[in-house]
PDB file of C-alpha atoms in Angstrom:
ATOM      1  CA  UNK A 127      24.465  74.400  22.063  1.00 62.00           C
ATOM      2  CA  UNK A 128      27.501  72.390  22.937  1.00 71.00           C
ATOM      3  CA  UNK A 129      30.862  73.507  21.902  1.00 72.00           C
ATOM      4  CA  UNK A 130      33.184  70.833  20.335  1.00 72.00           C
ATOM      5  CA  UNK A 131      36.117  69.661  22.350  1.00 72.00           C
ATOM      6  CA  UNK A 132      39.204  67.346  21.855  1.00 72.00           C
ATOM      7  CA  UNK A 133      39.232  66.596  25.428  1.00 76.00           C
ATOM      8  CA  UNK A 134      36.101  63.787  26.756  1.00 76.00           C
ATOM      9  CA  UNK A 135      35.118  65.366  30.213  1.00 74.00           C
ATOM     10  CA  UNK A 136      33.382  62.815  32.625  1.00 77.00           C
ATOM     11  CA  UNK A 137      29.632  63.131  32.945  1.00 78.00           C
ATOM     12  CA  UNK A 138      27.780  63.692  36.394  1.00 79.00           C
ATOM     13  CA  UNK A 139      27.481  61.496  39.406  1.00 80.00           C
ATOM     14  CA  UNK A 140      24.928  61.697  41.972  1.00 80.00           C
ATOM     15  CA  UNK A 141      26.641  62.369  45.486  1.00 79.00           C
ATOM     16  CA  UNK A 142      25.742  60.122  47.662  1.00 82.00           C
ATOM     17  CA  UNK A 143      26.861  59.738  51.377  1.00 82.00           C
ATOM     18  CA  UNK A 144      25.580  57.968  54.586  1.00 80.00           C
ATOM     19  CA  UNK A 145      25.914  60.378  57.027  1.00 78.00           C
ATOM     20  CA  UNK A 146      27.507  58.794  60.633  1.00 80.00           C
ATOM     21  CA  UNK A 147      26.252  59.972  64.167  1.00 80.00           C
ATOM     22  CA  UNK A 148      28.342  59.469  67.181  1.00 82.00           C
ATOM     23  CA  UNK A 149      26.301  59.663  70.148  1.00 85.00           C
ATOM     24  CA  UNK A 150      28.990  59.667  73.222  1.00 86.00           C
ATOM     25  CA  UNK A 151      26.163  58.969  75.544  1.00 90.00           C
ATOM     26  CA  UNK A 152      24.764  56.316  73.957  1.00 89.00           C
ATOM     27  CA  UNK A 153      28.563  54.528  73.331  1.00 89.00           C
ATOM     28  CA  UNK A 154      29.626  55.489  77.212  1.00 92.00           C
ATOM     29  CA  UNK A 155      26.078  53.764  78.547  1.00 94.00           C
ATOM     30  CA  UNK A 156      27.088  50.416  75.993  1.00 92.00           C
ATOM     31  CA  UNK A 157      30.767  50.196  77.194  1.00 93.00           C
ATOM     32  CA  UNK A 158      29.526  50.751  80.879  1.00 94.00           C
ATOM     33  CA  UNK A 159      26.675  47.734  80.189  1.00 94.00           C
ATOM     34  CA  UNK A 160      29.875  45.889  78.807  1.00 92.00           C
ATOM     35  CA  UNK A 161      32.189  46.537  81.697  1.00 91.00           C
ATOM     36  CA  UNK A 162      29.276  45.260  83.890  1.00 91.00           C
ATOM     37  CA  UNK A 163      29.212  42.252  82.284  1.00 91.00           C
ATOM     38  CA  UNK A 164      32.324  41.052  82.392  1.00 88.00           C
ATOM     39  CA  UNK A 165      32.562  42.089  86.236  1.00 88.00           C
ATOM     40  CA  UNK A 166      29.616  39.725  86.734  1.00 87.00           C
ATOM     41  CA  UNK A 167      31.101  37.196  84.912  1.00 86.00           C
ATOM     42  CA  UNK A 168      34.506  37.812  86.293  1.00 77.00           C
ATOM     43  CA  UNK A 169      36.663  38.208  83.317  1.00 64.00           C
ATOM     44  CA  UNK A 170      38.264  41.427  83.825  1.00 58.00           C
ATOM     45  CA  UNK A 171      40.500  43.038  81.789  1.00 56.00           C
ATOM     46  CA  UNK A 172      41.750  46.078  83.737  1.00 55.00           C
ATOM     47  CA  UNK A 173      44.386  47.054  80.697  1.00 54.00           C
ATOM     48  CA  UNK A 174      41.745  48.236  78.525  1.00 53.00           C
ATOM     49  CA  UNK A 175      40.163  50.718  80.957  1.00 52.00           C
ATOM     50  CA  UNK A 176      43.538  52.026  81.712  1.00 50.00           C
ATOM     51  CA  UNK A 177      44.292  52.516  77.955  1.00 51.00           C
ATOM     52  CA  UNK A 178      40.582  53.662  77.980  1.00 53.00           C
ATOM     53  CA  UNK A 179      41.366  56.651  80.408  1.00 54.00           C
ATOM     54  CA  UNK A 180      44.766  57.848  78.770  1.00 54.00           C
ATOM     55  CA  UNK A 181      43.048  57.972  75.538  1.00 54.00           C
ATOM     56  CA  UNK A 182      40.124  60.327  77.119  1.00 52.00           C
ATOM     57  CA  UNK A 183      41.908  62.343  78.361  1.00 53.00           C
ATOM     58  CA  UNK A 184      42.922  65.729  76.662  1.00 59.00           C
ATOM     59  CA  UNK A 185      46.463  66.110  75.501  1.00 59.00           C
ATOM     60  CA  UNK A 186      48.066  69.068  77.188  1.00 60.00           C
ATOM     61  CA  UNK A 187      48.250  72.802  75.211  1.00 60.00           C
ATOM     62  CA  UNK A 188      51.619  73.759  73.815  1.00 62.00           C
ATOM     63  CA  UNK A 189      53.431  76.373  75.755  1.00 68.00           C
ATOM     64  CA  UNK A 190      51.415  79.576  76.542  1.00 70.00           C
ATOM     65  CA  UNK A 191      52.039  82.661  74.265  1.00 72.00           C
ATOM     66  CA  UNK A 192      49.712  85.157  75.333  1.00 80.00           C
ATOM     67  CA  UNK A 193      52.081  86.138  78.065  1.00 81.00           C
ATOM     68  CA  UNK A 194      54.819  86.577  75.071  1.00 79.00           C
ATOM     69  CA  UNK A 195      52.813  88.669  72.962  1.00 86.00           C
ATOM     70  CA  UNK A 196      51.317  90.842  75.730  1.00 89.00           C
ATOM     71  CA  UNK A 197      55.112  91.443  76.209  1.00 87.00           C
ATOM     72  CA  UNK A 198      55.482  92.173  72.530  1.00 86.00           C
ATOM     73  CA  UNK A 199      52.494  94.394  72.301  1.00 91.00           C
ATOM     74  CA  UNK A 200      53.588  96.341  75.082  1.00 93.00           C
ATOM     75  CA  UNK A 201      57.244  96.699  74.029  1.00 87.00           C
ATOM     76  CA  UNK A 202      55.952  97.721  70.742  1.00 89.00           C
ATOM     77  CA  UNK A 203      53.490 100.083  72.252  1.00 93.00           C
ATOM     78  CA  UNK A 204      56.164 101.761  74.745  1.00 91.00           C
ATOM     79  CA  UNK A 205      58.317 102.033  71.969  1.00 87.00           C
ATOM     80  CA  UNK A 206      55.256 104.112  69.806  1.00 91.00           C
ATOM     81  CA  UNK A 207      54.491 106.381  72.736  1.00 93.00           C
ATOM     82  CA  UNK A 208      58.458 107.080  73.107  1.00 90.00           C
ATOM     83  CA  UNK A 209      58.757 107.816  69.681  1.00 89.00           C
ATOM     84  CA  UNK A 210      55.750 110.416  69.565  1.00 93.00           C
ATOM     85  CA  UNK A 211      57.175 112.204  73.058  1.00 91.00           C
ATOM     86  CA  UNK A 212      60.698 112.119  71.835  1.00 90.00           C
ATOM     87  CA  UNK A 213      60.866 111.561  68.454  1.00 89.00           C
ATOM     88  CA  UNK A 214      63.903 110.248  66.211  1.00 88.00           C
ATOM     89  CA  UNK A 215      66.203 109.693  68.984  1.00 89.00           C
ATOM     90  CA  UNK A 216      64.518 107.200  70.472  1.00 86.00           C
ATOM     91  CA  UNK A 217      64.876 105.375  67.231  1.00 83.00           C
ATOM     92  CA  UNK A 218      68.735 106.163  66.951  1.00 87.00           C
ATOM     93  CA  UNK A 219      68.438 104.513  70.548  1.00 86.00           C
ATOM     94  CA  UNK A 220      66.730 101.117  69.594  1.00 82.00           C
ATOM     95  CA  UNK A 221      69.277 100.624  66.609  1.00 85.00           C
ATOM     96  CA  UNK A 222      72.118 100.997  69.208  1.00 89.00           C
ATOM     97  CA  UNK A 223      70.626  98.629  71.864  1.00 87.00           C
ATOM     98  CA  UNK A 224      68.607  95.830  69.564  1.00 85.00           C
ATOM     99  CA  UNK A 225      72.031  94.699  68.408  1.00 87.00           C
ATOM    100  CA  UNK A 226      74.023  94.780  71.696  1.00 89.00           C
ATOM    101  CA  UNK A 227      71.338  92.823  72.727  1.00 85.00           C
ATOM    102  CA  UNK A 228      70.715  90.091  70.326  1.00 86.00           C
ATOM    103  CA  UNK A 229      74.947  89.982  69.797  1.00 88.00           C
ATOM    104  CA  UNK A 230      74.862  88.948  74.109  1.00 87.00           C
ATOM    105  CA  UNK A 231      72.162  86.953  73.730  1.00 85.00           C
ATOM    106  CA  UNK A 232      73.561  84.883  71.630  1.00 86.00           C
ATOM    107  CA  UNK A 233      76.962  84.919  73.212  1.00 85.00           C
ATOM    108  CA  UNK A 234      75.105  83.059  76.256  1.00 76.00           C
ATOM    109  CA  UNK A 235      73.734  80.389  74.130  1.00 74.00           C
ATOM    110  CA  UNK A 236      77.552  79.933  72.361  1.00 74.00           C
ATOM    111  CA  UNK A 237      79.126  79.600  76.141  1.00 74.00           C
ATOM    112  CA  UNK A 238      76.555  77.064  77.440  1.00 67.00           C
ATOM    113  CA  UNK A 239      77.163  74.451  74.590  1.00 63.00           C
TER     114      UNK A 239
END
């Protein structure tokens, strides 16, 4: 039994969907039929294989991190292991260096500019 409502709700629809196959062999042997072609009949067009190859191609990776958080890990681990062998000083260290060196750091970066 159907509870009343003030508010019409759409009914159903079947989901339909074509599904779409790219097949990189079959497209690579078509455009290498096509580039045949036009080399027999002499119209070349040498811009579109250029374009053709930049596009292919892979853009590069952003800059690597793992060698930054190896760093991090280590520092962090270093810092652990101190901290177990020597306890709370080590801690009463890190809040006496962290800002000396963030406050020099940053002194650089104001002198370049």
């Amino acid at each position: 039994m159907k509870l009343p409502s003030f508010v019409k709700l759409p009914g159903h629809k079947k989901f339909t969907i074509t599904p779409r196959y790219y097949d990189p062999i079959k497209e690579e042997i078509l455009e290498r039929t096509e580039m045949i072609k036009r080399e027999m009949s002499g119209e070349e067009n040498f811009g579109v294989r250029a374009h053709k190859i930049t596009f292919d191609r892979r853009s590069s990776p952003g800059p690597n991190t793992s060698g930054l958080q190896i760093i991090i890990a280590a520092g962090l681990g270093l810092a652990f292991l101190s901290w177990l062998y020597f306890g709370n000083p080590v801690l009463h260290f890190l809040w006496l260096i962290i800002p000396i060196y963030l406050f020099l750091k940053f002194k650089k970066k104001a002198t370049k500019h």
